[in-house]
Coordinates of C-alpha atoms and ligand atoms in Angstrom, one line a residue:
M19 CA 0.0 0.0 0.0
A20 CA 1.6 3.3 -1.1
V21 CA 1.4 6.3 1.1
W22 CA -1.0 8.0 -1.3
D23 CA -3.7 5.4 -0.9
D24 CA -5.6 7.3 1.7
L25 CA -5.8 10.4 -0.4
V26 CA -9.3 10.1 -1.8
G27 CA -10.2 11.8 -5.1
Q28 CA -7.1 13.9 -5.4
D29 CA -5.3 12.4 -8.5
R30 CA -3.7 15.6 -9.7
V31 CA -2.3 16.5 -6.3
V32 CA -0.9 13.0 -5.9
E33 CA 0.8 13.2 -9.2
Q34 CA 2.5 16.5 -8.2
L35 CA 3.6 15.2 -4.8
A36 CA 4.9 11.9 -6.2
A37 CA 7.0 13.8 -8.8
A38 CA 8.3 16.0 -6.0
A39 CA 9.2 13.0 -3.9
R40 CA 11.0 11.5 -6.8
D41 CA 13.1 14.6 -7.4
A42 CA 13.7 15.0 -3.7
D43 CA 15.0 11.5 -3.5
A44 CA 17.3 12.0 -6.4
Y45 CA 18.7 15.1 -4.8
V46 CA 19.4 13.4 -1.5
T47 CA 21.0 10.4 -3.2
A48 CA 23.2 12.7 -5.3
A49 CA 24.2 14.7 -2.3
A50 CA 25.1 11.6 -0.3
S51 CA 27.3 10.2 -3.1
G52 CA 28.9 13.5 -4.0
E53 CA 32.0 14.7 -2.2
D54 CA 30.5 17.9 -1.0
G55 CA 27.6 16.2 0.5
D56 CA 25.4 18.7 2.3
R57 CA 27.7 21.7 2.1
A58 CA 27.1 22.6 -1.6
P59 CA 23.4 22.4 -2.4
G60 CA 21.6 25.4 -1.0
P61 CA 18.0 26.2 -1.7
S62 CA 19.0 26.9 -5.3
G63 CA 20.1 23.3 -5.6
L64 CA 16.4 22.5 -6.1
S65 CA 15.7 25.0 -8.9
G66 CA 14.1 23.5 -11.9
S67 CA 13.1 20.5 -9.8
A68 CA 9.6 19.3 -8.9
M69 CA 10.7 19.5 -5.3
T70 CA 10.8 22.7 -3.3
H71 CA 11.1 23.8 0.3
A72 CA 7.7 25.2 1.1
W73 CA 4.3 23.8 0.3
L74 CA 0.9 25.2 0.9
F75 CA -2.0 22.8 1.0
T76 CA -5.5 24.3 0.8
G77 CA -8.9 22.8 0.4
P78 CA -12.3 22.5 2.0
P79 CA -12.6 20.9 5.5
G80 CA -12.6 17.1 5.2
S81 CA -10.8 17.0 1.8
G82 CA -7.8 15.5 3.5
L83 CA -5.2 18.3 3.8
A84 CA -3.4 16.8 6.7
T85 CA -3.6 13.4 5.1
A86 CA -2.0 14.7 1.9
A87 CA 0.8 16.6 3.8
R88 CA 1.5 13.5 5.9
A89 CA 1.7 11.2 2.9
F90 CA 4.2 13.6 1.3
A91 CA 6.2 13.7 4.5
A92 CA 6.4 9.9 4.5
A93 CA 7.4 9.8 0.8
L94 CA 10.2 12.2 1.5
Q95 CA 11.5 9.9 4.3
C96 CA 11.0 6.7 2.2
V97 CA 14.1 4.4 2.4
S98 CA 12.7 1.5 0.5
P99 CA 15.4 -0.4 -1.4
D100 CA 13.0 -0.5 -4.4
R101 CA 13.7 3.1 -5.0
A102 CA 17.1 2.2 -6.5
L103 CA 15.3 -0.2 -8.9
G104 CA 13.1 2.5 -10.3
G105 CA 10.3 2.3 -7.7
A106 CA 8.8 5.5 -6.6
P107 CA 9.4 6.7 -3.0
G108 CA 6.4 6.4 -0.7
C109 CA 6.2 2.6 -0.5
G110 CA 4.2 2.8 2.8
F111 CA 6.0 -0.1 4.3
C112 CA 9.7 0.8 4.9
D113 CA 10.8 2.2 8.3
G114 CA 10.9 5.8 6.9
C115 CA 7.3 5.7 5.5
H116 CA 5.9 3.8 8.4
T117 CA 7.3 6.0 11.2
A118 CA 6.4 9.2 9.4
L119 CA 2.8 8.0 8.9
I120 CA 2.3 7.0 12.6
G121 CA 4.0 10.2 13.8
T122 CA 7.2 8.8 15.4
H123 CA 9.8 9.8 12.7
A124 CA 12.6 11.9 14.3
D125 CA 12.7 14.3 11.3
V126 CA 9.0 14.9 10.9
E127 CA 7.5 17.4 13.3
V128 CA 3.7 17.7 13.1
V129 CA 2.0 20.6 14.7
R130 CA -1.6 19.7 15.1
T131 CA -2.8 22.5 17.2
N132 CA -5.9 22.0 19.2
Q133 CA -5.5 25.4 20.8
L134 CA -7.3 28.4 19.6
S135 CA -4.2 29.9 18.2
I136 CA -0.5 29.2 17.7
G137 CA 1.9 31.7 19.2
A138 CA 5.3 33.0 18.2
D139 CA 7.2 31.1 20.8
V140 CA 6.0 27.7 19.5
T141 CA 6.8 28.8 16.0
R142 CA 10.3 30.0 17.0
D143 CA 11.0 26.6 18.5
L144 CA 10.0 25.0 15.2
V145 CA 12.2 27.3 13.2
R146 CA 15.1 26.5 15.5
R147 CA 14.6 22.8 15.0
T148 CA 14.7 23.2 11.2
Q149 CA 18.3 24.5 11.5
L150 CA 19.4 21.0 12.7
S151 CA 20.5 18.5 10.2
P152 CA 18.0 15.7 9.7
S153 CA 19.1 12.7 11.8
G154 CA 18.1 10.3 9.0
G155 CA 20.1 12.2 6.5
R156 CA 17.1 13.1 4.3
W157 CA 14.8 16.0 5.1
Q158 CA 13.7 17.9 8.2
V159 CA 10.0 18.1 7.6
V160 CA 7.7 20.4 9.6
L161 CA 4.0 20.0 9.1
L162 CA 1.7 22.8 10.3
E163 CA -1.8 21.6 10.1
E164 CA -3.6 24.9 10.6
I165 CA -1.6 28.0 9.8
D166 CA -4.8 30.0 9.8
R167 CA -4.5 29.8 13.6
L168 CA -1.1 31.4 13.7
T169 CA -1.0 34.7 15.6
E170 CA 0.3 37.6 13.6
S171 CA 3.7 37.6 15.2
A172 CA 3.9 33.8 14.7
A173 CA 3.1 34.3 11.0
N174 CA 6.0 36.7 10.8
V175 CA 8.4 34.2 12.4
L176 CA 7.2 31.6 9.9
L177 CA 7.6 34.0 7.0
K178 CA 11.3 34.5 7.8
A179 CA 11.8 30.8 7.9
V180 CA 10.1 30.2 4.6
E181 CA 12.0 33.0 3.0
E182 CA 15.4 31.5 3.9
P183 CA 14.9 27.8 4.3
A184 CA 17.8 25.6 5.6
P185 CA 19.0 23.3 2.7
R186 CA 17.3 20.2 4.0
T187 CA 14.1 21.7 5.5
V188 CA 10.7 21.2 4.1
W189 CA 7.7 23.2 5.3
L190 CA 4.2 21.7 4.8
L191 CA 1.6 24.3 5.6
C192 CA -2.2 23.6 5.6
A193 CA -5.0 26.1 5.6
P194 CA -8.7 26.0 4.5
S195 CA -8.1 28.6 1.8
S196 CA -5.3 30.8 0.5
D197 CA -7.2 33.8 2.0
D198 CA -6.3 32.5 5.4
V199 CA -2.6 32.8 4.7
L200 CA -0.4 35.9 4.6
P201 CA 0.2 36.8 0.9
T202 CA 3.9 37.0 1.6
I203 CA 4.0 33.4 2.9
R204 CA 1.7 32.2 0.1
S205 CA 3.9 33.6 -2.6
R206 CA 6.9 31.6 -1.3
C207 CA 5.1 28.3 -1.3
R208 CA 4.1 25.9 -4.0
H209 CA 0.4 25.8 -3.8
L210 CA -1.7 22.6 -4.0
V211 CA -5.5 22.8 -4.0
L212 CA -7.5 19.8 -2.8
R213 CA -11.1 19.4 -3.9
T214 CA -14.0 17.9 -2.0
P215 CA -13.8 14.2 -2.8
P216 CA -16.7 12.6 -4.6
V217 CA -19.2 10.8 -2.4
D218 CA -18.5 7.4 -4.1
A219 CA -14.8 7.7 -3.5
V220 CA -15.4 8.4 0.2
A221 CA -17.8 5.5 0.5
D222 CA -15.3 3.2 -1.2
M223 CA -12.6 4.2 1.2
L224 CA -14.8 3.5 4.2
I225 CA -15.5 0.1 2.9
R226 CA -12.0 -0.8 1.8
R227 CA -10.0 0.8 4.7
D228 CA -12.3 0.7 7.7
G229 CA -14.3 -2.4 6.8
I230 CA -17.6 -0.6 7.1
E231 CA -20.6 -2.3 5.6
S232 CA -21.5 -0.9 2.2
D233 CA -24.9 0.6 2.9
V234 CA -23.7 2.3 6.1
A235 CA -20.7 3.6 4.3
V236 CA -22.7 5.0 1.4
A237 CA -25.2 6.7 3.7
A238 CA -22.5 8.2 5.8
A239 CA -20.6 9.5 2.8
R240 CA -23.7 11.0 1.3
T241 CA -24.9 12.6 4.5
T242 CA -21.5 14.3 5.1
Q243 CA -21.1 15.4 1.5
G244 CA -17.7 14.1 0.9
H245 CA -16.2 15.1 4.2
I246 CA -13.9 12.1 4.9
D247 CA -13.4 12.5 8.7
R248 CA -17.0 13.2 9.4
A249 CA -18.2 10.4 7.2
R250 CA -15.9 8.0 9.0
R251 CA -17.0 9.2 12.4
L252 CA -20.7 9.0 11.5
A253 CA -20.2 5.5 10.3
T254 CA -18.2 4.3 13.3
D255 CA -19.1 6.5 16.3
A256 CA -22.4 6.4 18.2
R257 CA -21.7 9.8 19.8
A258 CA -21.6 11.4 16.3
R259 CA -24.9 9.8 15.5
T260 CA -26.4 11.2 18.8
R261 CA -25.3 14.7 18.0
R262 CA -26.7 14.4 14.5
A263 CA -30.0 13.3 15.9
A264 CA -30.0 16.2 18.3
V265 CA -29.4 18.7 15.6
L266 CA -31.9 17.3 13.2
A267 CA -34.6 17.4 15.9
L268 CA -34.4 21.2 15.7
P269 CA -36.2 21.9 12.5
T270 CA -39.0 19.5 13.4
R271 CA -39.6 20.8 16.9
M272 CA -40.7 24.3 16.1
E273 CA -44.3 24.1 17.3
D274 CA -44.0 26.1 20.4
I275 CA -41.1 28.3 21.6
G276 CA -40.5 26.2 24.7
D277 CA -39.9 23.2 22.6
A278 CA -37.5 25.1 20.3
L279 CA -35.5 26.3 23.3
R280 CA -35.3 22.8 24.8
A281 CA -34.1 21.5 21.4
A282 CA -31.4 24.3 21.5
Q283 CA -30.3 23.2 25.0
Q284 CA -30.1 19.6 23.9
L285 CA -28.0 20.5 20.9
V286 CA -25.5 22.4 23.0
D287 CA -25.4 19.6 25.6
A288 CA -24.8 16.9 23.0
A289 CA -21.9 19.0 21.5
G290 CA -20.5 19.5 25.0
E291 CA -20.6 15.8 25.8
D292 CA -19.0 15.0 22.5
A293 CA -16.2 17.4 23.1
K294 CA -15.7 16.4 26.7
E295 CA -15.2 12.7 25.7
A296 CA -12.9 13.8 22.9
V297 CA -10.4 15.6 25.2
E298 CA -10.8 13.7 28.5
D299 CA -8.3 10.9 27.8
V300 CA -5.6 13.2 26.4
D301 CA -6.0 15.6 29.3
A302 CA -5.6 12.9 31.9
R303 CA -2.6 11.4 30.2
E304 CA -0.9 14.8 29.8
T305 CA -1.5 15.7 33.4
E306 CA -0.1 12.4 34.5
E307 CA 3.0 12.7 32.3
M308 CA 3.6 16.3 33.5
R309 CA 3.3 15.2 37.2
A310 CA 5.8 12.4 36.6
A311 CA 8.2 14.7 34.8
L312 CA 8.0 17.2 37.7
G313 CA 8.8 14.4 40.1
A314 CA 5.5 14.0 41.9
S315 CA 4.9 10.7 43.5
E316 CA 1.8 8.9 42.5
G317 CA -1.2 10.7 44.0
G318 CA 1.3 12.7 46.1
R319 CA 2.2 16.3 46.3
L320 CA 4.1 18.3 43.6
P321 CA 7.5 19.6 44.4
R322 CA 7.8 23.2 45.4
G323 CA 7.9 25.8 42.6
T324 CA 6.1 23.7 40.0
A325 CA 2.6 25.1 40.5
G326 CA 3.1 27.5 37.7
V327 CA 3.9 24.8 35.2
M328 CA 0.8 22.9 36.2
K329 CA -1.3 26.0 35.9
D330 CA 0.1 26.6 32.4
L331 CA -0.9 23.1 31.5
E332 CA -4.4 23.6 32.9
H333 CA -4.7 26.7 30.9
R334 CA -3.8 25.0 27.6
Q335 CA -6.2 22.1 28.4
K336 CA -9.0 24.6 29.0
S337 CA -8.3 26.3 25.7
R338 CA -8.3 22.9 24.0
A339 CA -11.7 22.0 25.6
T340 CA -13.2 25.3 24.4
R341 CA -11.9 24.6 20.9
A342 CA -13.3 21.1 20.9
R343 CA -16.7 22.3 22.1
R344 CA -16.8 24.9 19.3
D345 CA -15.7 22.4 16.7
S346 CA -18.3 19.9 17.7
L347 CA -21.1 22.5 17.7
D348 CA -19.9 23.8 14.3
L349 CA -20.1 20.3 12.8
A350 CA -23.6 20.0 14.2
L351 CA -24.5 23.3 12.6
L352 CA -23.1 22.1 9.3
D353 CA -25.4 19.1 9.5
L354 CA -28.3 21.6 10.0
T355 CA -27.2 23.6 6.9
A356 CA -27.1 20.3 4.9
F357 CA -30.7 19.6 6.1
Y358 CA -32.0 22.9 4.9
R359 CA -30.1 22.6 1.6
D360 CA -32.0 19.3 1.1
V361 CA -35.3 21.1 1.8
L362 CA -34.4 23.8 -0.7
V363 CA -33.5 21.1 -3.3
R364 CA -37.0 19.6 -2.9
Q365 CA -38.7 23.0 -3.0
L366 CA -36.9 24.0 -6.2
G367 CA -37.8 20.7 -7.8
S368 CA -34.2 20.0 -8.5
Q369 CA -33.2 16.5 -9.5
V370 CA -30.1 16.6 -7.3
M371 CA -30.1 13.7 -4.8
I372 CA -30.7 14.8 -1.3
A373 CA -27.9 14.3 1.3
N374 CA -30.0 13.3 4.3
E375 CA -31.7 10.3 2.9
D376 CA -32.3 9.0 6.5
V377 CA -34.6 11.9 7.4
R378 CA -36.2 12.1 4.0
D379 CA -39.7 12.3 5.6
A380 CA -38.9 15.4 7.6
V381 CA -37.2 17.0 4.6
E382 CA -40.3 16.4 2.5
R383 CA -42.7 17.6 5.2
I384 CA -40.9 20.9 5.7
A385 CA -40.3 21.4 2.0
S386 CA -44.0 21.1 1.2
S387 CA -45.2 23.3 4.2
T388 CA -42.8 26.2 3.7
R389 CA -41.5 28.5 0.9
P390 CA -38.0 28.6 -0.6
E391 CA -37.5 32.1 0.8
Q392 CA -38.1 30.9 4.3
T393 CA -35.6 28.1 3.8
L394 CA -33.0 30.6 2.6
R395 CA -33.6 32.8 5.7
R396 CA -33.2 29.8 7.9
M397 CA -29.9 28.9 6.3
E398 CA -28.8 32.4 6.9
A399 CA -29.8 32.0 10.6
V400 CA -27.7 28.9 10.9
L401 CA -24.7 30.8 9.3
E402 CA -25.2 33.7 11.7
C403 CA -25.1 31.3 14.6
R404 CA -21.8 29.8 13.4
R405 CA -20.4 33.3 13.0
A406 CA -21.6 34.3 16.5
I407 CA -19.9 31.2 18.1
E408 CA -16.7 32.1 16.2
R409 CA -16.9 35.5 17.7
N410 CA -17.0 34.0 21.2
V411 CA -20.7 34.5 21.9
A412 CA -21.8 32.0 24.6
P413 CA -22.9 28.9 22.6
L414 CA -26.3 28.4 24.3
L415 CA -27.2 32.0 23.6
A416 CA -26.2 31.8 20.0
V417 CA -28.1 28.5 19.5
E418 CA -31.2 29.8 21.2
A419 CA -31.2 32.9 19.0
M420 CA -30.9 30.7 16.0
A421 CA -33.8 28.5 17.2
V422 CA -36.0 31.5 17.6
A423 CA -35.0 32.7 14.1
L424 CA -35.7 29.3 12.6
R425 CA -39.1 29.3 14.1
A426 CA -39.9 32.8 12.8
G427 CA -38.6 31.5 9.5
Ligands
ZN505 ZN1 8.9 3.8 2.1

């Protein structure tokens, strides 16, 4: 299985990355056999090559940005002996590929922030790391999954690093769209655009990779409109299904205002539960590791002077929990948008297949009892709720306001 196999519906991107990995491999091999080794080839050593030092991956949520970047990182570290026989790097099996994919390769640093933002200090640490020679003799790869979350000063630190890359450093930057990236950073990267993968391709992958039954896989892929991670979660995770049920109860419980507000409360609760379970284990493990590192005996007191470090950890965990709650709620609101899109499809008599086949009855009922203009206003209300949450409005308040607006329709 090659490293590209999990990249669904992105043939063009795979072609480009595979070509870059081939050139990168040739470059490393040449440098290793040449007398000058690492001293000679600077950044200009790659000119005219399919390989370069900075890459920007953009694409809609769920298109597999991080998957693409990680596959590329693995291909850059591939040490399969088949390469010498004309095989392409990125075998998926060798030590280089494998450790890069599971996240333990010494020369692949993945920054998967679950904080609300990434600060300059973190970024500076990364830049410092990239000055080191790769321990495996190939590439020092830094993968930043969400550069739209960089603070302004962090972005400036990154800009300097991307402007003057160390000879063996590769920056892989991911963002939802190029608008989320400083133009000065963007212009120094080779830009790859991922598309929303086709529903069939997502369903195929769920069946092939995750062993999910075909009808469940197809339903999950269709419901989530080609969002790979959400499709997989919906097909495999009961919590995701609970949250979805809670959100789809909203449009059908609009009879009286009390009912609508209760539905709002349930939605916020479901998202909160979902988020809590998502971070609980990580938090507990982190706290335990930190206590051990600080020299606390099990269940015992912490040594003097370490309270600040623990406070800092708590602070980061809190920020992560907030982020998880927001993300979960946002996913629920995306489900709601998809529901009203289906209603609109029905109202306009379009032949497009609806996404929410499992709640077809509710879609039909609402489509026939309301007008398209109302549906559009309701979609706008959902969007406004997402914006409010992004602006830090208390989630319950935002969702209640939305429920009232949906009802007024
Ligand atoms: Zn390999």
